[in-house]
Each structure stands twice: as C-alpha cells, then as structure tokens.
PDB file of C-alpha atoms in Angstrom:
ATOM      1  CA  MET A  18    -205.771-124.191-124.837  1.00  0.00           C
ATOM      2  CA  ILE A  19    -205.069-123.034-121.195  1.00  0.00           C
ATOM      3  CA  ALA A  20    -201.635-123.242-119.870  1.00  0.00           C
ATOM      4  CA  LYS A  21    -200.907-125.301-116.641  1.00  0.00           C
ATOM      5  CA  GLN A  22    -199.727-121.818-115.237  1.00  0.00           C
ATOM      6  CA  GLN A  23    -202.711-120.337-115.770  1.00  0.00           C
ATOM      7  CA  VAL A  24    -204.771-122.964-114.117  1.00  0.00           C
ATOM      8  CA  PHE A  25    -202.410-122.655-111.285  1.00  0.00           C
ATOM      9  CA  GLU A  26    -203.339-118.877-110.928  1.00  0.00           C
ATOM     10  CA  LEU A  27    -207.077-119.430-111.435  1.00  0.00           C
ATOM     11  CA  ILE A  28    -207.093-121.931-108.677  1.00  0.00           C
ATOM     12  CA  ALA A  29    -204.962-119.577-106.254  1.00  0.00           C
ATOM     13  CA  ASP A  30    -207.671-116.898-106.985  1.00  0.00           C
ATOM     14  CA  MET A  31    -210.517-119.170-105.743  1.00  0.00           C
ATOM     15  CA  PRO A  32    -211.952-119.633-102.285  1.00  0.00           C
ATOM     16  CA  ASP A  33    -210.266-122.154-100.008  1.00  0.00           C
ATOM     17  CA  GLU A  34    -213.456-124.005 -99.786  1.00  0.00           C
ATOM     18  CA  LEU A  35    -215.102-125.090-103.212  1.00  0.00           C
ATOM     19  CA  ASP A  36    -215.823-128.277-104.726  1.00  0.00           C
ATOM     20  CA  ILE A  37    -214.503-129.842-107.827  1.00  0.00           C
ATOM     21  CA  ASP A  38    -217.797-129.066-109.712  1.00  0.00           C
ATOM     22  CA  GLU A  39    -216.819-125.222-109.313  1.00  0.00           C
ATOM     23  CA  ILE A  40    -213.210-125.718-110.253  1.00  0.00           C
ATOM     24  CA  MET A  41    -214.507-127.486-113.457  1.00  0.00           C
ATOM     25  CA  TYR A  42    -217.001-124.811-114.214  1.00  0.00           C
ATOM     26  CA  ARG A  43    -214.569-121.863-113.781  1.00  0.00           C
ATOM     27  CA  LEU A  44    -212.095-123.701-116.323  1.00  0.00           C
ATOM     28  CA  TYR A  45    -214.897-124.032-118.563  1.00  0.00           C
ATOM     29  CA  VAL A  46    -215.824-120.336-118.477  1.00  0.00           C
ATOM     30  CA  ARG A  47    -212.251-119.489-119.030  1.00  0.00           C
ATOM     31  CA  GLN A  48    -211.894-121.660-122.043  1.00  0.00           C
ATOM     32  CA  LYS A  49    -215.258-120.382-123.665  1.00  0.00           C
ATOM     33  CA  LEU A  50    -214.227-116.536-123.007  1.00  0.00           C
ATOM     34  CA  GLU A  51    -210.618-117.474-124.696  1.00  0.00           C
ATOM     35  CA  THR A  52    -212.314-119.184-127.412  1.00  0.00           C
ATOM     36  CA  ALA A  53    -214.764-115.969-128.054  1.00  0.00           C
ATOM     37  CA  GLU A  54    -211.855-113.621-127.642  1.00  0.00           C
ATOM     38  CA  LYS A  55    -209.751-115.640-130.404  1.00  0.00           C
ATOM     39  CA  ASP A  56    -212.826-115.541-132.747  1.00  0.00           C
ATOM     40  CA  VAL A  57    -213.101-111.776-132.463  1.00  0.00           C
ATOM     41  CA  ARG A  58    -209.390-111.389-133.205  1.00  0.00           C
ATOM     42  CA  GLU A  59    -209.683-113.589-136.269  1.00  0.00           C
ATOM     43  CA  GLY A  60    -213.035-111.806-137.492  1.00  0.00           C
ATOM     44  CA  ARG A  61    -215.315-114.574-136.651  1.00  0.00           C
ATOM     45  CA  ILE A  62    -218.378-112.388-135.516  1.00  0.00           C
ATOM     46  CA  ILE A  63    -221.552-111.529-136.600  1.00  0.00           C
ATOM     47  CA  SER A  64    -223.491-108.164-135.768  1.00  0.00           C
ATOM     48  CA  HIS A  65    -226.084-107.747-133.346  1.00  0.00           C
ATOM     49  CA  GLU A  66    -228.483-106.977-136.211  1.00  0.00           C
ATOM     50  CA  GLU A  67    -227.544-109.859-138.182  1.00  0.00           C
ATOM     51  CA  VAL A  68    -228.514-112.087-134.877  1.00  0.00           C
ATOM     52  CA  ILE A  69    -231.830-110.278-134.587  1.00  0.00           C
ATOM     53  CA  ARG A  70    -232.675-110.905-138.238  1.00  0.00           C
ATOM     54  CA  GLU A  71    -231.756-114.674-137.868  1.00  0.00           C
ATOM     55  CA  THR A  72    -233.323-115.608-134.960  1.00  0.00           C
ATOM     56  CA  SER A  73    -236.584-113.556-135.761  1.00  0.00           C
ATOM     57  CA  LYS A  74    -237.000-116.287-138.329  1.00  0.00           C
ATOM     58  CA  TRP A  75    -237.514-118.818-135.671  1.00  0.00           C
ATOM     59  CA  PHE A  76    -240.837-117.148-134.720  1.00  0.00           C
ATOM     60  CA  GLU A  77    -242.319-116.633-138.018  1.00  0.00           C
ATOM     61  CA  LYS A  78    -245.303-119.144-139.060  1.00  0.00           C
TER      62      LYS A  78
END
C-alpha cells in the first residue's frame, strides 16, 4: 500500500504537463516495485536458473 504522502511526492516529481494515464501508470509501476521488493525481503524469489529450467519446458514438444 502506498501512503498518501508518497503519492504527493511522486506527483510532485512529474512534469507539469501529463495526462491521467501517465499518473496511473507510474502509480502502478511504483506499486509493482514495492511488491517485488517485499517479496525479495521475505524470501519469495526463484533463481534465474530455475526460471530458465521451467520456461524451457514450454518449448519442448
């Protein structure tokens, strides 16, 4: 969850001219990054090798 003050700071750093879609996109990206950082802190990650191993199965016939 993003705090109201963080939203104000995020908007303050944006250009003076932008549309609502850009604001929504930046908030979305911010939320996704915070979620990813929390997952890393809590150990919910998989190695690069595991990703390669699992996704390579998608291409096997």
